[in-house]
Coordinates of C-alpha atoms in Angstrom, one line a residue:
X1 CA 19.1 -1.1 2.3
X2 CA 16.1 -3.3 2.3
X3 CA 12.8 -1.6 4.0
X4 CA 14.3 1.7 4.3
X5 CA 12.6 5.1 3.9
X6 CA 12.5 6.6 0.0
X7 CA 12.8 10.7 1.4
X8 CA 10.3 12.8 -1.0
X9 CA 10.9 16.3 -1.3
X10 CA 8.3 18.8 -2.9
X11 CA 5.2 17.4 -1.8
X12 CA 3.3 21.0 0.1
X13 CA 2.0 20.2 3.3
X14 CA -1.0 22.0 4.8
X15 CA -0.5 25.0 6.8
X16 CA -4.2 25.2 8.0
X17 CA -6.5 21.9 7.5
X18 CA -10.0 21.9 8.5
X19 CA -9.8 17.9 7.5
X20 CA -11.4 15.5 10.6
X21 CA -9.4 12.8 10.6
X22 CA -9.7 9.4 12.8
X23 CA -6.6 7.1 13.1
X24 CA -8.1 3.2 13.7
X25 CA -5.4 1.0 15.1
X26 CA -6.1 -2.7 16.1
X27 CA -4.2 -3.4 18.6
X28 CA -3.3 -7.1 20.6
X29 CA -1.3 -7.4 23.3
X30 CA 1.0 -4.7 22.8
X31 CA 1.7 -3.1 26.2
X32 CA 5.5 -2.9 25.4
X33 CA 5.0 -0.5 21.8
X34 CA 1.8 0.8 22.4
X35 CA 3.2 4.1 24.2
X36 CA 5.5 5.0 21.7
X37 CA 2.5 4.3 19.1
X38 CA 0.3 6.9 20.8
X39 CA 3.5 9.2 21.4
X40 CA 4.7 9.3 17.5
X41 CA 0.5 9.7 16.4
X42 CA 0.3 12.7 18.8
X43 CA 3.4 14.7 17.5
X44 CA 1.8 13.8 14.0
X45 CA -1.3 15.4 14.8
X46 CA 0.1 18.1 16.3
X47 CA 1.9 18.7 12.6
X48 CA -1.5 18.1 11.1
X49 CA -2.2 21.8 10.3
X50 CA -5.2 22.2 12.7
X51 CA -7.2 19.2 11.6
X52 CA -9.2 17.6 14.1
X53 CA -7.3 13.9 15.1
X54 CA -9.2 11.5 17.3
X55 CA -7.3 7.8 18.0
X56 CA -9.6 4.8 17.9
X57 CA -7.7 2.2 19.5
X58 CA -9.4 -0.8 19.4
X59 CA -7.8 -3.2 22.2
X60 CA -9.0 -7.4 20.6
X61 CA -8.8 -10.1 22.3
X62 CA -5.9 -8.8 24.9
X63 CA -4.7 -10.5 28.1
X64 CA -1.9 -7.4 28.8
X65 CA -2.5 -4.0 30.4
X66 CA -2.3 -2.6 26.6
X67 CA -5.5 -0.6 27.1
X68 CA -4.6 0.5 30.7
X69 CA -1.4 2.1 29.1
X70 CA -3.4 3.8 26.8
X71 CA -5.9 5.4 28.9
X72 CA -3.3 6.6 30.8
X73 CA -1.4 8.5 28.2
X74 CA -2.6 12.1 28.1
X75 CA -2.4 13.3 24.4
X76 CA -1.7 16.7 23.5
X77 CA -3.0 17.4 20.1
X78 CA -6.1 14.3 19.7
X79 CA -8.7 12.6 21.8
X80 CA -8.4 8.5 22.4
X81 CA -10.6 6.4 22.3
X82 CA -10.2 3.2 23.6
X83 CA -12.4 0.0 23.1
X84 CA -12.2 -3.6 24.2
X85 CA -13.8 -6.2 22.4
X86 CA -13.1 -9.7 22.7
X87 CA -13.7 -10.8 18.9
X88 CA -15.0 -14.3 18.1
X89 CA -12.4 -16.6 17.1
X90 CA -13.9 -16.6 13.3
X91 CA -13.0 -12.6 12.8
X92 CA -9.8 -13.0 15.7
X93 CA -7.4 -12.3 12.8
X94 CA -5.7 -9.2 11.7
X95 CA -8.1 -8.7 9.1
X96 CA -10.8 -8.9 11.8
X97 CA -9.4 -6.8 14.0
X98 CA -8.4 -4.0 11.4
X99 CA -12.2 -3.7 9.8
X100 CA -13.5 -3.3 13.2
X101 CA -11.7 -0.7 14.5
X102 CA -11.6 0.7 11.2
X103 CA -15.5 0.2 11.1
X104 CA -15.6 1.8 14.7
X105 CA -13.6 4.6 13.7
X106 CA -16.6 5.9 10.7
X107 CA -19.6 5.8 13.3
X108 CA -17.3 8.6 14.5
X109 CA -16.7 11.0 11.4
X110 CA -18.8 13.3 9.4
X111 CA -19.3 11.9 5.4
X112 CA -16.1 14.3 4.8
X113 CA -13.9 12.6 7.4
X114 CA -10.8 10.8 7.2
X115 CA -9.7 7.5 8.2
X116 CA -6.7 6.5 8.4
X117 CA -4.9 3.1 10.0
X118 CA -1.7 1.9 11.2
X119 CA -0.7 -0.7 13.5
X120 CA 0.0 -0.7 17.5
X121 CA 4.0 -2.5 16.6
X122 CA 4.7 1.1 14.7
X123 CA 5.6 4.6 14.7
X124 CA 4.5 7.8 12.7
X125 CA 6.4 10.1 10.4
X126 CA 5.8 13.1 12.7
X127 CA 4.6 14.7 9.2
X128 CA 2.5 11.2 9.0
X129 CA -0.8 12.7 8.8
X130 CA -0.4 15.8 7.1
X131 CA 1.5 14.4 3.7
X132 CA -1.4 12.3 4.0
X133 CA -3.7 14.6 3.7
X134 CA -1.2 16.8 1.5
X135 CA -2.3 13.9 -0.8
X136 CA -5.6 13.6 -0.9
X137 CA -6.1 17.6 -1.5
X138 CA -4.3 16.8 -4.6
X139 CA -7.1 14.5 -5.7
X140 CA -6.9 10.8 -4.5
X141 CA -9.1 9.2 -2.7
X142 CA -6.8 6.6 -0.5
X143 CA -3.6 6.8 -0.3
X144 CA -1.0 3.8 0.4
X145 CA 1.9 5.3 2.1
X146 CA 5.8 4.0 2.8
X147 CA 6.3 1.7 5.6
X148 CA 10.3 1.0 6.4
X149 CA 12.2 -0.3 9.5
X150 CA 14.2 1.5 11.6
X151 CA 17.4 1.5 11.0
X152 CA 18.4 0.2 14.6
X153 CA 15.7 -2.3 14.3
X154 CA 17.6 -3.7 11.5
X155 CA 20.8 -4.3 13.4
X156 CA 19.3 -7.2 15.2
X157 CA 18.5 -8.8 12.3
X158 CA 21.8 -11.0 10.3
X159 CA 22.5 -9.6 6.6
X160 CA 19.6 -10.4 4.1
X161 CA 21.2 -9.2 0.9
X162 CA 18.8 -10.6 -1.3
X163 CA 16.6 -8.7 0.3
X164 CA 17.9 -5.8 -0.4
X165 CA 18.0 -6.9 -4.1
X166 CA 14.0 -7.6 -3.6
X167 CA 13.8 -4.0 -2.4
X168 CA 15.1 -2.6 -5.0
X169 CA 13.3 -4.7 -7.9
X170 CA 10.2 -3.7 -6.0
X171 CA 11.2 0.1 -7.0
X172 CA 11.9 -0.8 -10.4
X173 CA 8.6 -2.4 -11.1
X174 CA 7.0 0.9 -9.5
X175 CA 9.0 2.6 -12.1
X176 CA 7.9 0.2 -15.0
X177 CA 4.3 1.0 -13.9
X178 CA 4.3 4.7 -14.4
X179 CA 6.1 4.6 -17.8
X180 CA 4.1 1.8 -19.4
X181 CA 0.8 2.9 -17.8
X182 CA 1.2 6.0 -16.3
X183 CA -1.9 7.7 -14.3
X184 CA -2.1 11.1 -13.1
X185 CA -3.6 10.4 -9.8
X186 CA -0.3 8.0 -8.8
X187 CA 2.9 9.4 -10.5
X188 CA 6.5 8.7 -10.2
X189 CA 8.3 8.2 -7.8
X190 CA 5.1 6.3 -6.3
X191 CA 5.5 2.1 -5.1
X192 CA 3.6 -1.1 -5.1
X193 CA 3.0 -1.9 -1.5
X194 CA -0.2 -1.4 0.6
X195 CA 0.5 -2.0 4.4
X196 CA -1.8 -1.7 6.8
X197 CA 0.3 0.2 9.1
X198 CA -0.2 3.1 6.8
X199 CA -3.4 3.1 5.1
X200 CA -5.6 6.3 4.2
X201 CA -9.2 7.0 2.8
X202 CA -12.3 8.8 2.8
X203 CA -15.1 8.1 4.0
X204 CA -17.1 7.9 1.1
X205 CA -13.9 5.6 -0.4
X206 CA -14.8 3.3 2.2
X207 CA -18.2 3.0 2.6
X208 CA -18.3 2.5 -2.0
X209 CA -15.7 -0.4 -1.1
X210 CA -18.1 -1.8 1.2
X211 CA -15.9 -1.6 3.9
X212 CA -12.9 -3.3 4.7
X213 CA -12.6 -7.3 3.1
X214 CA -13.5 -9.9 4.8
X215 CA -10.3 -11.7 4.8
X216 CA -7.9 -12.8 7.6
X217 CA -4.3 -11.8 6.1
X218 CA -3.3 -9.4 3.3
X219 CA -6.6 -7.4 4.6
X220 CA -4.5 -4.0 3.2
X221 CA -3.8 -5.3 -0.4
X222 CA -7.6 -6.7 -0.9
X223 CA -8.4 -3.3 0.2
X224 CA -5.7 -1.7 -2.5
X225 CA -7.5 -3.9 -4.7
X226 CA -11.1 -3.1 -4.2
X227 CA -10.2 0.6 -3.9
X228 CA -8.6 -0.2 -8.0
X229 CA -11.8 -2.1 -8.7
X230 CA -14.4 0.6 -7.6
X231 CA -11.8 3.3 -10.0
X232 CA -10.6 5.0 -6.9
X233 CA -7.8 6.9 -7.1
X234 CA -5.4 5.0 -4.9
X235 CA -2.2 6.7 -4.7
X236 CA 1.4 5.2 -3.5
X237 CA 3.0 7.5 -1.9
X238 CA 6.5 7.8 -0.7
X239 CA 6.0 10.6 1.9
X240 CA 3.4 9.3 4.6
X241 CA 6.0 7.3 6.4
X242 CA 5.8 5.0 9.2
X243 CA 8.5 2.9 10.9
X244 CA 7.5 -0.1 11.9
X245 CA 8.6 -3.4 14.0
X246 CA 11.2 -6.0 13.1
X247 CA 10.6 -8.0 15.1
X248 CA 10.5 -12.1 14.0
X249 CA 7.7 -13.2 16.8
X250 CA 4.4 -11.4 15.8
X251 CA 0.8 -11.1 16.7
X252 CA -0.9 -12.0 12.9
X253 CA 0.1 -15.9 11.7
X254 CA 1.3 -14.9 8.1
X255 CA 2.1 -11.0 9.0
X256 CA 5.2 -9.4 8.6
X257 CA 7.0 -10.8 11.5
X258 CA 6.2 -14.6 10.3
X259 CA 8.0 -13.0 7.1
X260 CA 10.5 -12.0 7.9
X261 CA 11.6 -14.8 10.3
X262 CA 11.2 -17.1 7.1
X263 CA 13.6 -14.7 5.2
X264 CA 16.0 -15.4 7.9
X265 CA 15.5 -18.6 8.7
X266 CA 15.7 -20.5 4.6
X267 CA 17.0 -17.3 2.1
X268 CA 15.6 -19.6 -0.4
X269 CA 11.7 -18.4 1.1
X270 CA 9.8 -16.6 -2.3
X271 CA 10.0 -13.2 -2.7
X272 CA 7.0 -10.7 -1.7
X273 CA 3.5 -11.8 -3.5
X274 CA 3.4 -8.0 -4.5
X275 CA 6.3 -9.1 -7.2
X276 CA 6.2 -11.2 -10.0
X277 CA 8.8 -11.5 -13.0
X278 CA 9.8 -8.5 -14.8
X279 CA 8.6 -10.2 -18.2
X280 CA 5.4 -11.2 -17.0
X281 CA 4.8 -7.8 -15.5
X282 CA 5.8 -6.0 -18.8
X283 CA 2.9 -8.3 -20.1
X284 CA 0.2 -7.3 -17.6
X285 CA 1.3 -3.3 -18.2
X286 CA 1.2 -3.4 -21.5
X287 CA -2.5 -5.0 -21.9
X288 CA -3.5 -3.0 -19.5
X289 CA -2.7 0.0 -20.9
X290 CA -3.9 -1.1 -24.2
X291 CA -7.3 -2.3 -22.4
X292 CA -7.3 1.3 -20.8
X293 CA -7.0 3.4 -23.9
X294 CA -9.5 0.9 -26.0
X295 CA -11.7 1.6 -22.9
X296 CA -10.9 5.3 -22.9
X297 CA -11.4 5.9 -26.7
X298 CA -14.5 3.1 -27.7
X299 CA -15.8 2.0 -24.5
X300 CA -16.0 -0.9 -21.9
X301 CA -17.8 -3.1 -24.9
X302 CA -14.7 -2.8 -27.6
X303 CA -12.3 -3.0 -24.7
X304 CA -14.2 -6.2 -23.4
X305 CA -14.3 -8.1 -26.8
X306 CA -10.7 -7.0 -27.1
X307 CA -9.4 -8.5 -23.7
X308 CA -11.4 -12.2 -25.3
X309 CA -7.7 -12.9 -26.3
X310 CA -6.6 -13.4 -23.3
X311 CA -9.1 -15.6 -22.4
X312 CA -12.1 -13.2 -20.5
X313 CA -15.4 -13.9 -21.3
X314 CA -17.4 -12.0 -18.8
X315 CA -20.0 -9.6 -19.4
X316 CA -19.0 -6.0 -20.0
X317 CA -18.4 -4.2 -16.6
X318 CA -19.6 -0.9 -14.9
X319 CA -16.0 0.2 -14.6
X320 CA -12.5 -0.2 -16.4
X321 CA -11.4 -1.1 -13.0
X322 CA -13.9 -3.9 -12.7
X323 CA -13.2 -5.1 -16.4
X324 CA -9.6 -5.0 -15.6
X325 CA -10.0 -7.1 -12.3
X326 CA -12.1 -9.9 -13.8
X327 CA -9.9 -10.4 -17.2
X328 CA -6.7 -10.6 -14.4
X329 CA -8.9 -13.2 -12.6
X330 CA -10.1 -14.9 -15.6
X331 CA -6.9 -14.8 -18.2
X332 CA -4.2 -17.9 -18.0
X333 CA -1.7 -15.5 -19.5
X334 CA -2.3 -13.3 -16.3
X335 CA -2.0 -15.6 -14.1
X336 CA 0.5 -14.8 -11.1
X337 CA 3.6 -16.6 -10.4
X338 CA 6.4 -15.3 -7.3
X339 CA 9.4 -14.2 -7.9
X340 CA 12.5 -16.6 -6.0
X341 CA 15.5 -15.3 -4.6
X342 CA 17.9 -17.0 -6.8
X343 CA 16.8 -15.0 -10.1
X344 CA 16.5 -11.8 -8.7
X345 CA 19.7 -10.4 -9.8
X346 CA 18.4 -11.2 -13.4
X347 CA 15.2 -9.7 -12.8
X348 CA 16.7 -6.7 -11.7
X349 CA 18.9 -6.7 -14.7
X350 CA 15.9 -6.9 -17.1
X351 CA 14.2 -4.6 -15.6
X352 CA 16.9 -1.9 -15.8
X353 CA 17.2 -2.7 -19.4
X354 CA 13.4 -2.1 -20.2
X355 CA 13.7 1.5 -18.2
X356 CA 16.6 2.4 -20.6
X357 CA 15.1 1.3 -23.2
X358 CA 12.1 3.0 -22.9
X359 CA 13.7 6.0 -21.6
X360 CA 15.8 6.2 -24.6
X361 CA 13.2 6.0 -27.3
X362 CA 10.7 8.3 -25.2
X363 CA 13.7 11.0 -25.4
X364 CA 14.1 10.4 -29.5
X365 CA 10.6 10.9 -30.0
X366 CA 10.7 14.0 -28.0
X367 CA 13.8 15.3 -30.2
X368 CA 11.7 13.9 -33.4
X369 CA 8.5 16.8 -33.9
X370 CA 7.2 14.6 -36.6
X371 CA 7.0 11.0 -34.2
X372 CA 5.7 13.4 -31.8
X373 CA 3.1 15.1 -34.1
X374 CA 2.6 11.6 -35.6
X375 CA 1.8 9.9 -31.9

């Protein structure tokens, strides 16, 4: 089903956390979902080991009683904080809102704290924070968790089978990623999405990102991508899960809701931006792995004269991240295109082919010592 949860067993959750975690969520007019916000964040804290939780809400630009009802609510297992701003209209977006609470939210954490976001529409995985912080022990420094819709939600909506078909492509490329450029810090069964509704870094992550972009939509993927600029480990995890909103009438021109009333509205509307066609993504894995290793094996110079042939001519970079990020900018082979409904069945196809494939031969050179011994 599209946008449903991907369960992940195995991951160990803390028993006892000494982590100081703040949970920033921007929140505009949303008196009617902002209980059940604060209910699902407390039971998650309560599950977070011991860690200390404090909620930032930051109530923008708001003509409803949504920071009333949150003063009210008497939290069990975190402090609230509440703050109303009225941001200008330049920075009244959801990008705006979103770096300020999140910017709020640091003044209030030691340089070992936590921050993590999520939005005012959704609800927490009562084990939310702690398979968050279950993955950051294990080495990352943000982590992009799973966002899905609630089943019941989804029963208001008509069929959107296409969508489904999108869902599942999305996994596929996930799965592309990690066998054509696999990294330790973001194994399978990991995904491709960063939404803001469940968003997690340290401290010190932020602050060498500089903070939240400037930006007024897509504010979570420019963050994914500044995170894989700077060579953070950013890691897509399946098991911080949060259920959010499908509603069709949102707060954010552009956000989800505007989405996914196009979606239903002309089933002809382009799949996600976070897609692109299967060929075109076996293209960017496949130099970026080579890049990587070049990188890994002669250094940022041999693996910046060798990324000239797709068209980069930048200086060498700091980082492989930053390389990587420019040549994507700079090279017309990279260049992005969106995936449309009508081809996704092929897309699909193609990219179940590929995983065979490269499933099949990775097996023969495991049962072959000499490839292996040769490789």
């Amino acid at each position: 089903m599209w946008m449903s949860p991907y369960r992940v067993d195995g991951l160990e959750l803390p028993s006892q956390c000494a982590a100081v975690v703040a949970v920033a969520v921007p929140a505009c007019n949303e008196a009617g979902t902002i209980e059940a916000c604060i209910r699902a964040l407390d039971i998650a804290a309560a599950n977070a080991g011991g860690a200390t939780v404090q909620l930032v809400l930051l109530v923008n630009n708001s003509s409803d009683d949504t920071a009333a009802r949150a003063r009210r609510y008497r939290a069990r297992a975190m402090r609230i904080s509440v703050v109303e701003i009225a941001l200008p209209p330049q920075h009244a977006h959801a990008g705006g809102a979103r770096r300020a609470a999140l910017d709020h939210a640091t003044t209030l954490l030691p340089a070992h704290g936590i921050l993590m976001t999520t939005d005012a529409d959704s609800r927490v995985d009562p084990q939310w924070i702690a398979a968050t912080l279950a993955e950051l022990a294990a080495g990352a420094d943000a982590v992009a968790g799973a966002v899905a819709f609630d089943e019941a939600d989804l029963t208001a909506l008509p069929p959107l089978p296409l969508r489904a078909l999108e869902w599942h492509l999305a996994g596929l490329q996930a799965r592309l990623g990690t066998l054509l450029d696999p990294r330790a810090h973001d194994p399978w069964p990991n995904h491709i999405w960063a939404w803001g509704a469940s968003l997690a870094l340290t401290v010190s992550a932020y602050r060498r990102v500089g903070g939240l972009p400037s930006v007024p939509l897509a504010e979570d993927r420019a963050l994914a991508a500044e995170l894989e600029r700077c060579d953070l480990k950013l890691r897509h995890s399946h098991a911080p899960l949060v259920l959010t909103s499908a509603r069709r009438s949102g707060r954010a021109p552009g956000g989800l809701a505007d989405l996914l009333d196009c979606y239903v509205i002309d089933a002809a509307t382009p799949c996600d931006a976070a897609l692109e066609p299967t060929a075109a993504l076996l293209r960017r894995l496949c130099w970026r792995r080579r890049l990587r290793r070049i990188a890994g094996d002669d250094g940022l110079d041999a693996a910046a004269n060798a990324a000239r042939r797709l068209g980069y001519d930048g200086a060498v970079t700091t980082g492989f991240g930053a390389l990587w990020s420019a040549v994507e900018t700079q090279s017309p082979a990279l260049a992005r295109s969106r995936v449309m409904p009508s081809t996704l069945a092929g897309e699909v196809a193609l990219a179940e082919r590929w995983i065979s494939r490269i499933a099949r031969y990775s097996a023969d050179r495991a049962d072959n010592p000499a490839s292996a011994h040769a490789a």
